[in-house]
Amino acid sequence: MADSTTDLTKLIIPPVFTQWVIDHLDETNNLLRSGILTPNVEGIGDLTAPGVDVQIPYFKAEKVSPSNWTDQDDKTSNSVGTGSMRGMKFYQTLTYSSTQLATLISGAPTAQAIATAMNEDWTAADMDALLKLLKGVFGVDDIKNAKSIDMTAEDPTHSEFNSNGWLAARTLMGDKANKLTGIAVNSATEAMMNQEDLKDHGSEVSSDVAPNGTFHGMVITVDDQIPLDLSDPKKPKSTAYIFSQSSVAYKRQIVQTQTQKDILKKGGMSWVSQDSIATMNVQGTTLSSSFRPVKYPYATVDELTSPTAWEIPAGRSVRDIGVVEYVHTVDPLFVKGIAAAQKKVAGTVTPGTGK
């Protein structure tokens, strides 16, 4: 009887488990709910299809002025062409294990815990991919010059997150500024929003969609994976990413769940493994024709942080990019939690000391 409650191969039915994770990813991914990520963009088909990249189509048309309409001249014909933005597939896998004794002693609902953990891990992987893509894209000079503002350089004495800095960032969208619908910040920047009372009061967006509230009508997404620069402890530097609707194309496809057990290993052990393929692309950008993964054909998300991996496709303008980068400072009082987490991730925490 005990074996039936501790063996993951008996607790987990792979097709059911896979669907559970898929359903809950849609429900809990704040990047999806806020509209920052746009799933199932036209052109992104089945990610299990042959090939390691995806082609996202777009129309390209030169801006033309109307010509005079007369009965003495032929009309001038203008053509609308098509192009495509190239994105890479990410092949990723997660594996969790459990020993029969550990589960028996703890009495924990192991299968449920693993399902929740995988859900959280895939969601965190989406944010990680998004931030790394943005790092690469905003490293491209033409994009950085047009779509990024660093208030520590523009106005060092008033560089903290505030309404003036936000308005300056907003102008980078030009006459498309009204299309901005989401803003992603870390908890230090969100604390600045609260301190300055910048969040909307009486937002019309439901708390299910915007659990952190809204800012100028934009859904606020808070994630401490958004980096914090602590090189100047008196003026920590952070970044806010501001998005228009459908500015980032995305799809994650959970391919399969597999289970396995070994009755001898560590007194009896079982594993559950889940494989996934994902793709993500900042609309208006494309992988450069020269990009080639180190371990071809499998690209890693880390490789996409390089500015040389990205370019603006033919027939598109930097104006078509619907993301703005706003670099600012935050109050040092609000960074301790993120700083501790960054040290832990970097492996600088000494076990047992917390330092």
Short mmCIF file of C-alpha atoms in Angstrom, two decimals:
data_model
loop_
_atom_site.label_atom_id
_atom_site.label_comp_id
_atom_site.label_asym_id
_atom_site.label_seq_id
_atom_site.Cartn_x
_atom_site.Cartn_y
_atom_site.Cartn_z
CA MET A 1 0.00 0.00 0.00
CA ALA A 2 2.81 2.38 0.86
CA ASP A 3 4.40 1.85 -2.56
CA SER A 4 1.25 2.98 -4.34
CA THR A 5 1.34 6.33 -2.56
CA THR A 6 5.02 7.11 -3.09
CA ASP A 7 5.80 5.85 -6.60
CA LEU A 8 5.50 8.72 -9.11
CA THR A 9 4.99 6.24 -11.95
CA LYS A 10 1.73 5.20 -10.25
CA LEU A 11 0.71 8.62 -8.97
CA ILE A 12 1.17 10.45 -12.28
CA ILE A 13 -0.72 9.64 -15.48
CA PRO A 14 1.44 11.39 -18.12
CA PRO A 15 -1.31 12.68 -20.51
CA VAL A 16 -3.42 13.98 -17.61
CA PHE A 17 -0.40 15.52 -15.90
CA THR A 18 0.68 17.22 -19.15
CA GLN A 19 -2.77 18.75 -19.67
CA TRP A 20 -2.92 19.92 -16.04
CA VAL A 21 0.33 21.83 -16.47
CA ILE A 22 -0.82 23.31 -19.79
CA ASP A 23 -4.13 24.48 -18.34
CA HIS A 24 -2.53 26.02 -15.26
CA LEU A 25 0.20 27.74 -17.26
CA ASP A 26 -2.48 29.70 -19.10
CA GLU A 27 -4.19 30.57 -15.83
CA THR A 28 -1.14 31.65 -13.82
CA ASN A 29 1.30 33.20 -16.30
CA ASN A 30 1.09 36.93 -15.58
CA LEU A 31 2.95 37.73 -18.79
CA LEU A 32 0.12 36.13 -20.75
CA ARG A 33 -2.69 37.58 -18.65
CA SER A 34 -1.28 41.09 -18.92
CA GLY A 35 -1.01 40.84 -22.69
CA ILE A 36 2.79 41.27 -22.72
CA LEU A 37 3.17 37.89 -24.39
CA THR A 38 0.90 37.15 -27.32
CA PRO A 39 0.31 33.41 -27.77
CA ASN A 40 -0.48 31.66 -31.03
CA VAL A 41 0.61 34.48 -33.31
CA GLU A 42 -0.26 33.79 -36.94
CA GLY A 43 2.57 31.91 -38.55
CA ILE A 44 3.73 30.05 -35.43
CA GLY A 45 2.43 26.59 -36.02
CA ASP A 46 3.15 23.25 -34.41
CA LEU A 47 6.53 23.60 -32.69
CA THR A 48 7.16 19.87 -33.06
CA ALA A 49 7.26 20.33 -36.85
CA PRO A 50 10.66 19.88 -38.53
CA GLY A 51 13.14 22.73 -38.19
CA VAL A 52 14.71 24.63 -35.30
CA ASP A 53 13.41 28.09 -36.09
CA VAL A 54 10.06 29.75 -36.81
CA GLN A 55 9.12 32.29 -39.43
CA ILE A 56 6.62 34.93 -38.33
CA PRO A 57 5.14 36.66 -41.40
CA TYR A 58 4.42 40.37 -41.72
CA PHE A 59 3.25 42.79 -44.40
CA LYS A 60 5.62 45.45 -45.65
CA ALA A 61 4.38 48.41 -47.61
CA GLU A 62 6.14 51.63 -48.47
CA LYS A 63 4.39 54.76 -47.22
CA VAL A 64 3.00 56.56 -50.26
CA SER A 65 1.04 59.74 -50.82
CA PRO A 66 -2.19 59.67 -52.81
CA SER A 67 -1.86 60.76 -56.43
CA ASN A 68 -4.27 63.01 -58.26
CA TRP A 69 -7.31 61.29 -59.74
CA THR A 70 -8.03 62.46 -63.24
CA ASP A 71 -9.43 61.07 -66.46
CA GLN A 72 -6.24 62.05 -68.25
CA ASP A 73 -3.67 60.00 -66.31
CA ASP A 74 -3.26 56.37 -65.41
CA LYS A 75 -3.46 55.46 -61.76
CA THR A 76 -0.18 54.58 -60.04
CA SER A 77 -0.12 51.14 -58.50
CA ASN A 78 1.63 50.48 -55.21
CA SER A 79 2.40 46.99 -53.98
CA VAL A 80 2.19 45.41 -50.55
CA GLY A 81 4.88 42.80 -50.04
CA THR A 82 5.48 40.29 -47.31
CA GLY A 83 8.42 39.34 -45.18
CA SER A 84 9.13 37.25 -42.15
CA MET A 85 10.79 37.59 -38.77
CA ARG A 86 12.94 34.65 -37.73
CA GLY A 87 12.83 33.29 -34.21
CA MET A 88 14.44 30.27 -32.59
CA LYS A 89 12.85 27.32 -30.86
CA PHE A 90 14.03 26.58 -27.32
CA TYR A 91 14.10 22.90 -26.44
CA GLN A 92 13.81 22.64 -22.65
CA THR A 93 13.21 19.91 -20.10
CA LEU A 94 12.39 19.68 -16.39
CA THR A 95 12.90 16.63 -14.19
CA TYR A 96 11.88 16.09 -10.56
CA SER A 97 12.52 13.05 -8.41
CA SER A 98 11.33 11.59 -5.13
CA THR A 99 12.53 8.74 -2.94
CA GLN A 100 9.92 6.43 -1.49
CA LEU A 101 11.23 6.88 2.06
CA ALA A 102 11.32 10.67 1.93
CA THR A 103 7.73 10.82 0.75
CA LEU A 104 6.61 8.20 3.26
CA ILE A 105 8.24 10.03 6.17
CA SER A 106 7.08 13.52 5.19
CA GLY A 107 3.59 12.50 4.14
CA ALA A 108 3.72 15.29 1.55
CA PRO A 109 1.48 15.13 -1.57
CA THR A 110 4.50 14.67 -3.85
CA ALA A 111 2.74 14.56 -7.23
CA GLN A 112 0.82 17.76 -6.52
CA ALA A 113 3.97 19.50 -5.28
CA ILE A 114 5.87 18.52 -8.43
CA ALA A 115 3.03 19.68 -10.70
CA THR A 116 2.96 23.07 -8.97
CA ALA A 117 6.74 23.35 -9.09
CA MET A 118 6.85 22.58 -12.81
CA ASN A 119 4.16 25.14 -13.48
CA GLU A 120 6.16 27.78 -11.62
CA ASP A 121 9.39 26.73 -13.35
CA TRP A 122 7.96 27.02 -16.86
CA THR A 123 6.49 30.43 -15.99
CA ALA A 124 9.83 31.61 -14.60
CA ALA A 125 11.52 30.29 -17.77
CA ASP A 126 9.22 32.49 -19.87
CA MET A 127 10.23 35.60 -17.91
CA ASP A 128 13.90 34.57 -18.12
CA ALA A 129 13.63 34.19 -21.90
CA LEU A 130 11.83 37.51 -22.26
CA LEU A 131 14.47 39.42 -20.27
CA LYS A 132 17.31 37.82 -22.19
CA LEU A 133 15.70 38.59 -25.53
CA LEU A 134 15.19 42.19 -24.44
CA LYS A 135 18.83 42.45 -23.35
CA GLY A 136 19.93 41.35 -26.80
CA VAL A 137 17.44 43.50 -28.68
CA PHE A 138 18.21 46.66 -26.70
CA GLY A 139 21.91 46.07 -27.29
CA VAL A 140 21.36 46.82 -31.00
CA ASP A 141 22.43 50.46 -31.44
CA ASP A 142 19.54 51.56 -33.66
CA ILE A 143 16.99 50.07 -31.26
CA LYS A 144 18.70 51.36 -28.11
CA ASN A 145 18.93 54.89 -29.51
CA ALA A 146 15.26 54.92 -30.48
CA LYS A 147 13.52 52.85 -27.79
CA SER A 148 15.60 53.14 -24.61
CA ILE A 149 16.04 55.98 -22.14
CA ASP A 150 18.48 55.96 -19.21
CA MET A 151 17.48 58.68 -16.76
CA THR A 152 20.73 58.22 -14.82
CA ALA A 153 22.43 59.72 -17.88
CA GLU A 154 19.66 62.09 -19.02
CA ASP A 155 18.88 63.65 -15.63
CA PRO A 156 21.08 62.17 -12.88
CA THR A 157 19.69 64.35 -10.08
CA HIS A 158 16.10 63.25 -10.80
CA SER A 159 16.71 59.73 -12.02
CA GLU A 160 14.39 57.90 -9.60
CA PHE A 161 11.27 56.27 -10.99
CA ASN A 162 8.75 59.11 -11.32
CA SER A 163 6.13 60.57 -13.62
CA ASN A 164 8.62 62.71 -15.56
CA GLY A 165 10.81 59.73 -16.35
CA TRP A 166 7.80 57.65 -17.37
CA LEU A 167 6.54 60.42 -19.67
CA ALA A 168 9.98 60.69 -21.25
CA ALA A 169 9.97 56.95 -21.85
CA ARG A 170 6.44 57.10 -23.24
CA THR A 171 7.47 59.63 -25.90
CA LEU A 172 9.78 57.00 -27.39
CA MET A 173 6.66 55.38 -28.82
CA GLY A 174 5.77 58.59 -30.66
CA ASP A 175 2.18 58.67 -31.89
CA LYS A 176 1.81 54.99 -30.93
CA ALA A 177 2.12 55.72 -27.19
CA ASN A 178 -1.58 55.06 -26.65
CA LYS A 179 -0.96 51.43 -27.58
CA LEU A 180 1.09 50.79 -24.42
CA THR A 181 -0.79 48.27 -22.26
CA GLY A 182 1.70 46.63 -19.89
CA ILE A 183 4.68 47.46 -17.71
CA ALA A 184 7.07 44.94 -16.12
CA VAL A 185 9.07 45.97 -13.05
CA ASN A 186 10.78 44.38 -10.07
CA SER A 187 9.53 44.77 -6.51
CA ALA A 188 11.88 47.70 -5.81
CA THR A 189 10.36 49.73 -8.63
CA GLU A 190 6.86 48.70 -7.57
CA ALA A 191 7.70 50.03 -4.08
CA MET A 192 8.64 53.35 -5.71
CA MET A 193 5.25 53.37 -7.44
CA ASN A 194 3.54 52.89 -4.10
CA GLN A 195 5.73 55.45 -2.34
CA GLU A 196 4.95 58.11 -4.94
CA ASP A 197 1.29 57.04 -5.14
CA LEU A 198 1.62 56.52 -8.89
CA LYS A 199 -0.67 53.53 -9.30
CA ASP A 200 -4.16 54.08 -10.69
CA HIS A 201 -7.01 54.42 -8.24
CA GLY A 202 -10.23 52.64 -9.12
CA SER A 203 -8.72 50.73 -12.03
CA GLU A 204 -11.23 49.19 -14.41
CA VAL A 205 -8.96 46.16 -14.92
CA SER A 206 -9.93 43.18 -12.77
CA SER A 207 -7.65 42.01 -9.97
CA ASP A 208 -7.42 38.61 -11.69
CA VAL A 209 -5.70 40.24 -14.67
CA ALA A 210 -3.87 42.94 -12.70
CA PRO A 211 -3.15 41.60 -9.18
CA ASN A 212 -0.51 44.32 -8.77
CA GLY A 213 -2.77 47.07 -10.06
CA THR A 214 -2.36 49.33 -13.06
CA PHE A 215 -0.21 52.33 -13.94
CA HIS A 216 -1.63 54.85 -16.44
CA GLY A 217 -4.01 52.09 -17.50
CA MET A 218 -1.19 49.58 -18.05
CA VAL A 219 -1.23 46.24 -16.26
CA ILE A 220 1.69 46.00 -13.82
CA THR A 221 3.69 42.76 -13.81
CA VAL A 222 6.14 42.37 -10.93
CA ASP A 223 9.05 39.95 -11.19
CA ASP A 224 12.37 40.10 -9.38
CA GLN A 225 14.17 38.46 -12.28
CA ILE A 226 14.21 42.00 -13.72
CA PRO A 227 17.79 42.98 -12.93
CA LEU A 228 18.95 45.46 -10.30
CA ASP A 229 22.33 47.16 -10.64
CA LEU A 230 23.85 47.59 -7.16
CA SER A 231 27.22 48.96 -8.27
CA ASP A 232 26.26 52.26 -6.60
CA PRO A 233 24.54 51.25 -3.33
CA LYS A 234 23.31 54.81 -2.76
CA LYS A 235 21.55 54.92 -6.14
CA PRO A 236 20.58 51.37 -7.18
CA LYS A 237 19.66 51.23 -10.84
CA SER A 238 16.72 49.28 -12.21
CA THR A 239 14.78 48.90 -15.45
CA ALA A 240 11.12 49.04 -16.37
CA TYR A 241 10.00 47.48 -19.64
CA ILE A 242 6.87 48.99 -21.16
CA PHE A 243 4.93 47.00 -23.75
CA SER A 244 2.26 47.60 -26.32
CA GLN A 245 -0.35 44.95 -27.04
CA SER A 246 0.99 42.03 -29.11
CA SER A 247 4.56 43.33 -28.96
CA VAL A 248 6.08 39.93 -28.14
CA ALA A 249 5.10 36.78 -30.03
CA TYR A 250 5.21 33.63 -27.93
CA LYS A 251 4.29 29.98 -27.82
CA ARG A 252 5.16 27.18 -25.39
CA GLN A 253 4.23 23.63 -26.26
CA ILE A 254 4.46 20.91 -23.60
CA VAL A 255 5.46 17.93 -25.70
CA GLN A 256 5.35 15.03 -23.26
CA THR A 257 5.57 13.85 -19.68
CA GLN A 258 7.47 10.67 -18.82
CA THR A 259 7.95 8.76 -15.58
CA GLN A 260 10.55 6.24 -14.51
CA LYS A 261 11.50 4.36 -11.35
CA ASP A 262 14.44 2.45 -9.94
CA ILE A 263 13.64 0.30 -6.90
CA LEU A 264 17.34 0.01 -5.95
CA LYS A 265 18.58 3.58 -6.31
CA LYS A 266 18.57 5.38 -2.94
CA GLY A 267 16.27 2.81 -1.44
CA GLY A 268 13.67 3.27 -4.18
CA MET A 269 13.38 6.35 -6.36
CA SER A 270 11.09 7.62 -9.08
CA TRP A 271 11.28 10.51 -11.54
CA VAL A 272 8.91 12.61 -13.60
CA SER A 273 10.28 14.47 -16.61
CA GLN A 274 8.54 16.98 -18.84
CA ASP A 275 9.78 18.19 -22.23
CA SER A 276 8.79 21.47 -23.86
CA ILE A 277 9.47 23.54 -26.97
CA ALA A 278 9.03 27.30 -26.81
CA THR A 279 9.62 30.28 -29.05
CA MET A 280 9.55 34.01 -28.37
CA ASN A 281 10.21 37.03 -30.57
CA VAL A 282 10.02 40.79 -30.06
CA GLN A 283 7.82 41.88 -32.94
CA GLY A 284 9.74 44.09 -35.37
CA THR A 285 13.01 42.22 -34.84
CA THR A 286 14.50 39.13 -36.38
CA LEU A 287 17.45 36.87 -35.72
CA SER A 288 20.35 38.06 -37.85
CA SER A 289 21.18 35.93 -40.86
CA SER A 290 24.62 35.27 -39.37
CA PHE A 291 23.30 33.87 -36.08
CA ARG A 292 24.27 30.26 -35.51
CA PRO A 293 23.98 28.49 -32.15
CA VAL A 294 27.21 27.18 -30.64
CA LYS A 295 25.72 23.70 -30.37
CA TYR A 296 23.91 23.83 -33.69
CA PRO A 297 21.03 23.34 -34.19
CA TYR A 298 20.04 23.82 -30.54
CA ALA A 299 20.02 27.45 -29.42
CA THR A 300 20.10 28.37 -25.75
CA VAL A 301 18.22 31.35 -24.39
CA ASP A 302 21.52 32.78 -23.09
CA GLU A 303 22.89 33.05 -26.64
CA LEU A 304 20.11 35.47 -27.53
CA THR A 305 21.42 38.11 -25.09
CA SER A 306 24.04 39.06 -27.68
CA PRO A 307 23.18 42.17 -29.75
CA THR A 308 24.81 40.51 -32.77
CA ALA A 309 21.98 37.95 -32.75
CA TRP A 310 19.35 40.55 -33.67
CA GLU A 311 18.50 43.00 -36.42
CA ILE A 312 15.55 44.89 -37.87
CA PRO A 313 14.12 42.94 -40.81
CA ALA A 314 13.91 44.42 -44.30
CA GLY A 315 10.76 46.42 -44.82
CA ARG A 316 10.31 47.18 -41.12
CA SER A 317 11.18 50.26 -39.08
CA VAL A 318 12.37 50.65 -35.51
CA ARG A 319 9.02 52.41 -35.01
CA ASP A 320 7.35 49.02 -35.40
CA ILE A 321 8.94 47.75 -32.17
CA GLY A 322 6.36 48.02 -29.40
CA VAL A 323 8.66 47.82 -26.35
CA VAL A 324 10.33 50.67 -24.46
CA GLU A 325 13.18 50.37 -21.94
CA TYR A 326 13.15 52.86 -19.05
CA VAL A 327 16.28 52.80 -16.84
CA HIS A 328 15.92 54.57 -13.50
CA THR A 329 17.08 54.53 -9.89
CA VAL A 330 15.18 53.32 -6.82
CA ASP A 331 15.32 54.06 -3.10
CA PRO A 332 18.04 51.91 -1.44
CA LEU A 333 15.49 51.00 1.26
CA PHE A 334 13.61 48.88 -1.27
CA VAL A 335 16.42 46.72 -2.65
CA LYS A 336 17.51 44.49 0.24
CA GLY A 337 15.25 41.57 -0.64
CA ILE A 338 16.26 41.56 -4.32
CA ALA A 339 19.94 42.02 -3.43
CA ALA A 340 19.85 38.97 -1.15
CA ALA A 341 18.15 36.91 -3.86
CA GLN A 342 20.73 38.03 -6.44
CA LYS A 343 23.57 36.96 -4.14
CA LYS A 344 21.95 33.57 -3.66
CA VAL A 345 21.47 33.04 -7.39
CA ALA A 346 25.06 34.06 -7.99
CA GLY A 347 26.19 31.41 -5.54
CA THR A 348 27.77 33.84 -3.10
CA VAL A 349 25.72 32.80 -0.09
CA THR A 350 27.72 30.74 2.37
CA PRO A 351 25.68 27.70 3.47
CA GLY A 352 24.39 28.05 7.00
CA THR A 353 25.28 31.74 7.30
CA GLY A 354 22.97 33.55 4.91
CA LYS A 355 25.93 35.75 3.92
#
